[in-house]
Coordinates of C-alpha atoms in Angstrom, one line a residue:
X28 CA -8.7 -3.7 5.9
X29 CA -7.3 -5.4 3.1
X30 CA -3.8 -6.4 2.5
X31 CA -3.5 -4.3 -0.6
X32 CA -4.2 -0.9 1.6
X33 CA -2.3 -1.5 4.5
X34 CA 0.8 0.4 4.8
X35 CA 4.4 -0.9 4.2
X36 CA 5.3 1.0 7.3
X37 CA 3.0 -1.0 10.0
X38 CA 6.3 -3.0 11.0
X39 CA 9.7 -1.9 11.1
X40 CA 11.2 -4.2 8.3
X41 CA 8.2 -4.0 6.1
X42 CA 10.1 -3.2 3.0
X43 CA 12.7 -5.4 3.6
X44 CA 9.6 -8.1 3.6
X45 CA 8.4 -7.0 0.2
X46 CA 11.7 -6.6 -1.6
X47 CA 12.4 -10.7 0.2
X48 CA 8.9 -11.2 -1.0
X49 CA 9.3 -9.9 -3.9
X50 CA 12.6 -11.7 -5.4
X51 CA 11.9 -15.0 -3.6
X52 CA 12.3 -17.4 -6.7
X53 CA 10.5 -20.3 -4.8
X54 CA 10.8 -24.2 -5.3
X55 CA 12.7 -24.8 -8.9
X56 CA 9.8 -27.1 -9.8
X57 CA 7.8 -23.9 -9.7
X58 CA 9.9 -22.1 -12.0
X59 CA 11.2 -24.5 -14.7
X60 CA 9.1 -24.4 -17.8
X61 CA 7.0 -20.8 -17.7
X62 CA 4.2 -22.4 -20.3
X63 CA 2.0 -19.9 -18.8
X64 CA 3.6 -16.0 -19.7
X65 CA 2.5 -13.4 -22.2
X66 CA 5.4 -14.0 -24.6
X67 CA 6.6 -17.5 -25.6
X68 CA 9.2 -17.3 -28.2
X69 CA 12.0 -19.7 -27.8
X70 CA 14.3 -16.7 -28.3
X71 CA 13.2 -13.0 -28.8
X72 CA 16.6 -11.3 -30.2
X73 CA 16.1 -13.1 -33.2
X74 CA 15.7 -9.2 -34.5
X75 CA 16.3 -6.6 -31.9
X76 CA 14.8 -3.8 -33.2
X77 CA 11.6 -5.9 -32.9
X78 CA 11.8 -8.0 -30.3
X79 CA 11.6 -7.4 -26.3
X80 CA 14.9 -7.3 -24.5
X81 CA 14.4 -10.8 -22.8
X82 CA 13.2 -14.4 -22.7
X83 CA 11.1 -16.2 -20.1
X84 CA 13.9 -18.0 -18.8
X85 CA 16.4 -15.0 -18.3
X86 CA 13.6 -13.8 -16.5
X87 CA 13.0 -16.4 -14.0
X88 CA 17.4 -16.2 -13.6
X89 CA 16.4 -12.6 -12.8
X90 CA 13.9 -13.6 -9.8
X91 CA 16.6 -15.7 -8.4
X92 CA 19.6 -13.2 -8.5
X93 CA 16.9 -10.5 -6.8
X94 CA 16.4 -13.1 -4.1
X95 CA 19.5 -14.1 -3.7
X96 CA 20.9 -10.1 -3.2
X97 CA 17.8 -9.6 -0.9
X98 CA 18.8 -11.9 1.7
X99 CA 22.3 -10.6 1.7
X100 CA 20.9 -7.1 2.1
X101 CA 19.2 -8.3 5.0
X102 CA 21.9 -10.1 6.3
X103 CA 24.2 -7.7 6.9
X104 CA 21.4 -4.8 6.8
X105 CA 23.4 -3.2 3.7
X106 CA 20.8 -1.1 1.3
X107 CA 24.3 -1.1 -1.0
X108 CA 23.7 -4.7 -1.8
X109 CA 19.6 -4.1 -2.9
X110 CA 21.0 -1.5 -5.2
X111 CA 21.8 -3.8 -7.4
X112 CA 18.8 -5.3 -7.8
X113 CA 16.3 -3.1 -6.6
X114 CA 14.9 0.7 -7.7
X115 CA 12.3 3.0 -8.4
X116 CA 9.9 4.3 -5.1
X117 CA 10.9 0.7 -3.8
X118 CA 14.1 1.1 -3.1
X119 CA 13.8 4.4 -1.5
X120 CA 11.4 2.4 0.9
X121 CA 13.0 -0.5 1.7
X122 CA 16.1 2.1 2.2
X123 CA 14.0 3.7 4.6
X124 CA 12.5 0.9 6.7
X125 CA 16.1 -1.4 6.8
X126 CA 17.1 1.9 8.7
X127 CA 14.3 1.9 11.1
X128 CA 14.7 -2.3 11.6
X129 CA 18.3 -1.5 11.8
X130 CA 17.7 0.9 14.7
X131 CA 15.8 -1.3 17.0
X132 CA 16.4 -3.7 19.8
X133 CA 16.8 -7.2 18.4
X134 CA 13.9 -7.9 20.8
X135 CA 11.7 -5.6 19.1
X136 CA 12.4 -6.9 15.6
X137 CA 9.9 -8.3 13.6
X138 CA 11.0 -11.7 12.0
X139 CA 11.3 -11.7 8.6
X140 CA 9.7 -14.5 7.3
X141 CA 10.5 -16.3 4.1
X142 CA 7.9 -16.7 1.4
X143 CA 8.0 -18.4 -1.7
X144 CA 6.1 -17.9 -4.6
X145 CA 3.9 -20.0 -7.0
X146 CA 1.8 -20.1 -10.6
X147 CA 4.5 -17.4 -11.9
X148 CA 3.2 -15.5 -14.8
X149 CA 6.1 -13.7 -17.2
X150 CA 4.5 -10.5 -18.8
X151 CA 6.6 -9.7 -21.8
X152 CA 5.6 -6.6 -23.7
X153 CA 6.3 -6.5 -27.2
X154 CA 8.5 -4.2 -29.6
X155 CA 10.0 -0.9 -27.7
X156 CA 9.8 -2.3 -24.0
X157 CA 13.0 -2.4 -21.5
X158 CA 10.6 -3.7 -18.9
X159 CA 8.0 -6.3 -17.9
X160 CA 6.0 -7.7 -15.3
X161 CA 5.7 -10.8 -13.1
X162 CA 2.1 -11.7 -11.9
X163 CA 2.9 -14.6 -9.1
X164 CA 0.8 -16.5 -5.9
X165 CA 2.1 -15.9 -2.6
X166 CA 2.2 -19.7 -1.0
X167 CA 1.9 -18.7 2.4
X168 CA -1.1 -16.9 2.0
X169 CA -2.5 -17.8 -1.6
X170 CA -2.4 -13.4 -2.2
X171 CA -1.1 -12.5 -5.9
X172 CA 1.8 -10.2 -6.4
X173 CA 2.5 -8.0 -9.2
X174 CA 6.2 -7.0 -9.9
X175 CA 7.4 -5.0 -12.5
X176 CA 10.7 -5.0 -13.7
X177 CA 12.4 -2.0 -15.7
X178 CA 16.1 -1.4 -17.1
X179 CA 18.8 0.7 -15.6
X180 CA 21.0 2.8 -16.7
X181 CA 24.1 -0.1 -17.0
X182 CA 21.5 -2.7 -18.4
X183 CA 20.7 -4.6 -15.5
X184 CA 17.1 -5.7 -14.6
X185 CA 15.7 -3.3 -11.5
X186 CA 12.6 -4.5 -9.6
X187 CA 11.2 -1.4 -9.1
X188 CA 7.6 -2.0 -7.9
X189 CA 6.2 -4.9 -5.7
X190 CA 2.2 -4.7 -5.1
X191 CA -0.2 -6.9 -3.6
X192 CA -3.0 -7.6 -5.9
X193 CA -6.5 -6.6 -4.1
X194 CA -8.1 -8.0 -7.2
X195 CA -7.3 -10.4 -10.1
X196 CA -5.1 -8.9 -12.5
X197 CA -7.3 -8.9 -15.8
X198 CA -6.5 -10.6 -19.4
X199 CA -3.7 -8.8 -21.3
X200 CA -4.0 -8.6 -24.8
X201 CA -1.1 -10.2 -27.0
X202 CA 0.2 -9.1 -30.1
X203 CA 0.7 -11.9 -33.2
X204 CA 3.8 -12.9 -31.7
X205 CA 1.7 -13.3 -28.5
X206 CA 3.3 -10.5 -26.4
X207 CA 2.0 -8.8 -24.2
X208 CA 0.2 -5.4 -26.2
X209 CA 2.0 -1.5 -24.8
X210 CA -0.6 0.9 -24.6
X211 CA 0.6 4.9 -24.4
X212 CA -0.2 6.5 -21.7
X213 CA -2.2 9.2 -22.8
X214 CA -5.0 6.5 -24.1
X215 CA -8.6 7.7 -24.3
X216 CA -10.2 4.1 -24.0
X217 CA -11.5 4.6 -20.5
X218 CA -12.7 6.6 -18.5
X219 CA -9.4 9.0 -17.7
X220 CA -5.9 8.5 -19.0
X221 CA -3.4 6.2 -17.4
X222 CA -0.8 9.0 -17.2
X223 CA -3.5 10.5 -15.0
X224 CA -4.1 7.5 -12.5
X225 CA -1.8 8.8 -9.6
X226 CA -3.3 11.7 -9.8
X227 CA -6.8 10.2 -9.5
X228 CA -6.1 8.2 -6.9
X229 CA -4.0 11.1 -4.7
X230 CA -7.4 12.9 -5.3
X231 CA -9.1 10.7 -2.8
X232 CA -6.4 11.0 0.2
X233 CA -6.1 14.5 -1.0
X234 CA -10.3 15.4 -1.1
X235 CA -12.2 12.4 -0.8
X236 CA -12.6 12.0 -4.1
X237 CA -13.9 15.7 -5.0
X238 CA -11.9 16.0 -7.7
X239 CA -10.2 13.5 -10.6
X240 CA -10.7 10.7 -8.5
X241 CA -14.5 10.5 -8.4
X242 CA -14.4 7.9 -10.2
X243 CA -12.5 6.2 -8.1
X244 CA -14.3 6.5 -4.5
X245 CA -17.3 4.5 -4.9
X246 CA -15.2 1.2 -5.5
X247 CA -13.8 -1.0 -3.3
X248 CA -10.2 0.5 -3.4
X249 CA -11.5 3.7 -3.3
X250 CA -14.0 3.3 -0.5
X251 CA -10.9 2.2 1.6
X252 CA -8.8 5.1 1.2
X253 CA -11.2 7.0 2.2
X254 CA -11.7 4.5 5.2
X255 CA -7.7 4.9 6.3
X256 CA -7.7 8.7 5.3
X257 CA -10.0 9.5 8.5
X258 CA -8.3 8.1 12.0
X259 CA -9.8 6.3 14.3
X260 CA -9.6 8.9 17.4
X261 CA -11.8 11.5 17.2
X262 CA -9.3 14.0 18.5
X263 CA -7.1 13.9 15.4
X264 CA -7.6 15.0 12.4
X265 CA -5.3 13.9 9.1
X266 CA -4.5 15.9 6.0
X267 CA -2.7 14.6 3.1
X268 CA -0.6 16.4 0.5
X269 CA -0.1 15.3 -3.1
X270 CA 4.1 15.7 -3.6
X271 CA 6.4 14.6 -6.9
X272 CA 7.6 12.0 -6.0
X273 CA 11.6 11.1 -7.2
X274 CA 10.7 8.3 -9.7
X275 CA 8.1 9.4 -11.9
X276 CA 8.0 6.4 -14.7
X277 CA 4.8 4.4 -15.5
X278 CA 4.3 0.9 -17.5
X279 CA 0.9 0.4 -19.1
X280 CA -0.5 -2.4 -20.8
X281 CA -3.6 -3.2 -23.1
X282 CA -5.9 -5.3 -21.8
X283 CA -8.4 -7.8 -23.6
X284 CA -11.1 -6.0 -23.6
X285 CA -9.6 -2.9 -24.4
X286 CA -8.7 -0.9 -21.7
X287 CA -5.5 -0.4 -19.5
X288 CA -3.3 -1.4 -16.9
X289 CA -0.7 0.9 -15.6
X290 CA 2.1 0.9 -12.5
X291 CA 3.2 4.1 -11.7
X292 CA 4.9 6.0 -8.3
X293 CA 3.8 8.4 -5.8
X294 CA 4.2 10.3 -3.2
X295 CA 2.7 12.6 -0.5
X296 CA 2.5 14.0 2.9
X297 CA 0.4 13.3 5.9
X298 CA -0.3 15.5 8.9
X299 CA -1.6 14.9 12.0
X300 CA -3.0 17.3 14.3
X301 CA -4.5 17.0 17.8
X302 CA -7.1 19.1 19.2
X303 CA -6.1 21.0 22.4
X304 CA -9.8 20.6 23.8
X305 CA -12.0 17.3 23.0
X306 CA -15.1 17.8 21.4
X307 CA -16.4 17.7 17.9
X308 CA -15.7 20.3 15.1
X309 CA -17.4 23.5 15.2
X310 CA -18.9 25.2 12.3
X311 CA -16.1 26.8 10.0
X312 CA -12.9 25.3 10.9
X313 CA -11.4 23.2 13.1
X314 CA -10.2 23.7 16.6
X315 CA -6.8 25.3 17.0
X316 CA -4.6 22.1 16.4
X317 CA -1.1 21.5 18.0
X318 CA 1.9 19.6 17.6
X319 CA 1.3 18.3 14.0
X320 CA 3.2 15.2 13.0
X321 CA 4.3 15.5 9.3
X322 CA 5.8 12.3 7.6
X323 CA 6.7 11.7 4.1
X324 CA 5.7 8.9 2.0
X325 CA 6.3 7.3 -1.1
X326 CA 4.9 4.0 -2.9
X327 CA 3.4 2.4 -6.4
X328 CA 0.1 1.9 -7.7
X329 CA -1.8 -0.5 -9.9
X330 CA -4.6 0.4 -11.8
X331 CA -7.2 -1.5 -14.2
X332 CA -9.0 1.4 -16.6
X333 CA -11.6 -0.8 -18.7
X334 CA -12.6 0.3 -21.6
X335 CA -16.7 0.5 -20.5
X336 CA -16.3 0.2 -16.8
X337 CA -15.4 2.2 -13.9
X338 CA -11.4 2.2 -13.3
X339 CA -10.0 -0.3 -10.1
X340 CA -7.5 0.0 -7.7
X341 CA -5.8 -3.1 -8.5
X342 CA -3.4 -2.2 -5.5
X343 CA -1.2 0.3 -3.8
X344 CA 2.1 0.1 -1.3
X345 CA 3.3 2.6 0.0
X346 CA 6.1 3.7 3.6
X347 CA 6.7 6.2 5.5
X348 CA 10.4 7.3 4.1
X349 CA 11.1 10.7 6.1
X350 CA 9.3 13.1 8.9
X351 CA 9.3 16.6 9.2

């Protein structure tokens, strides 16, 4: 199992880690000097209708004021203090998980471990975007992160998606200005619409991949979820049930070759049933099941649709944030 797939839940302070991960600015030598980001202007209000909402610098000031509230959060285990700095599905799981670490012997705590980041990459989309993204190495591990960043409502900078890249983010295209290219996200280029990724991609917890996400379950990604949507004891059985999730916003860019990649939220339910007597399914249902366990999660995913290949899960997080 990868560590795109694997749930945020599998420790208690799991999305405490990511959001830490997440904002953790790293060495200043890391960070001075972004030569490598989609959009390099020395200063893009020169005209604001036309240009994005900020520079590669602010951006990098941005990473260090996320860190910086993280470890307060964590600190005094205060999700009051991530609200200012975090949103989206991730801060309704990082909510839910500094409960759960809050709620346990200090014995039973997981550390939290620091980790810095590397190679940043600034994503600045062109004309009509209030967000962007951050493509950046994980030292401790050499993984990639994507984080995207969108505006709230008083016109601060929300983090509102961390995911760990399973595969290498692929070549955005640039505009004459060299930022980063919006695509909408009803786009025909590939081989369904990014609007309709989270729905291809529930399809496979959902059927298997029966439905909208057949083109999804013979790749890599897919052939995982459909590894993790079947447990390991033979005397349960798991169903899962799309839901809307809370945040429904998406951010899609073109990519060089002419496809798509879009970040978007979701959300659904998982029940598990045992079986009163062991033995294996017999023919037209299952055995009567008892005591279900129903929990509630909620995450974001990243998706490459190419233009002439099959769409990639380019990763997916996701916690546990209620039961029952």
């Amino acid at each position: 199992m990868t560590k795109m797939m694997r749930m945020g839940a599998a420790v208690g302070a799991a999305g405490l880690l990511t959001v830490l991960a997440a904002c953790t600015s790293g060495a200043s030598s890391d960070w001075d000097g972004l030569a490598k980001g989609v959009g390099t202007v020395e200063d893009p209000r020169g005209e604001a209708a036309s240009y994005p909402s900020i520079n590669q610098a602010e951006a990098v000031a941005v990473l260090a004021g996320c860190n910086d509230a993280a470890e307060r959060a964590y600190k005094d285990l205060d999700v009051t203090i991530l609200e200012e700095v975090v949103g989206g599905s991730l801060l309704q799981r990082s909510a839910a998980e500094i409960a759960r670490f809050a709620s346990q012997p200090e014995a039973d705590s997981e550390a939290i471990v620091d980790r810095q980041y590397t190679d940043p990459r600034i994503i600045i989309p062109g004309s009509g975007g209030r967000w962007w993204m951050a493509d950046v190495a994980v030292v401790s591990d050499g993984s990639r992160q994507l984080l995207t960043f969108s505006e709230g409502e008083e016109g601060q900078w929300l983090l509102v998606s961390a995911i760990t890249l399973d595969a290498e983010l692929p070549a955005i295209a640039v505009d004459e200005r060299g930022f980063a290219r919006i695509a909408p996200d009803d786009d025909l280029s590939g081989r369904f619409m990014p609007r309709d990724a989270v729905a291809a991609y529930q399809d496979l917890w959902e059927t298997g991949g029966e439905g909208p996400g057949s083109p999804l379950a013979t790749t890599p990604g897919g052939q995982e979820v459909l590894e993790l949507r079947t447990p390991a004891d033979q005397l349960l059985v798991a169903r899962y049930a799309s839901t809307a999730p809370e945040h429904t916003d998406s951010w899609t860019l073109r990519t060089e070759e002419g496809g798509t990649v879009t970040v978007g939220h979701f959300a659904h339910t998982e029940t598990i049933t045992g079986f009163r007597v062991p033995g294996p399914v017999p023919p037209g249902g299952d055995p009567e099941p008892h005591n279900p366990l129903i929990t509630h999660h909620t995450g974001e995913l990243a998706m490459w649709i190419p233009a002439a290949e099959s769409p990639e899960i380019l990763g997916a997080q996701w916690s546990a944030i209620g039961v029952g």
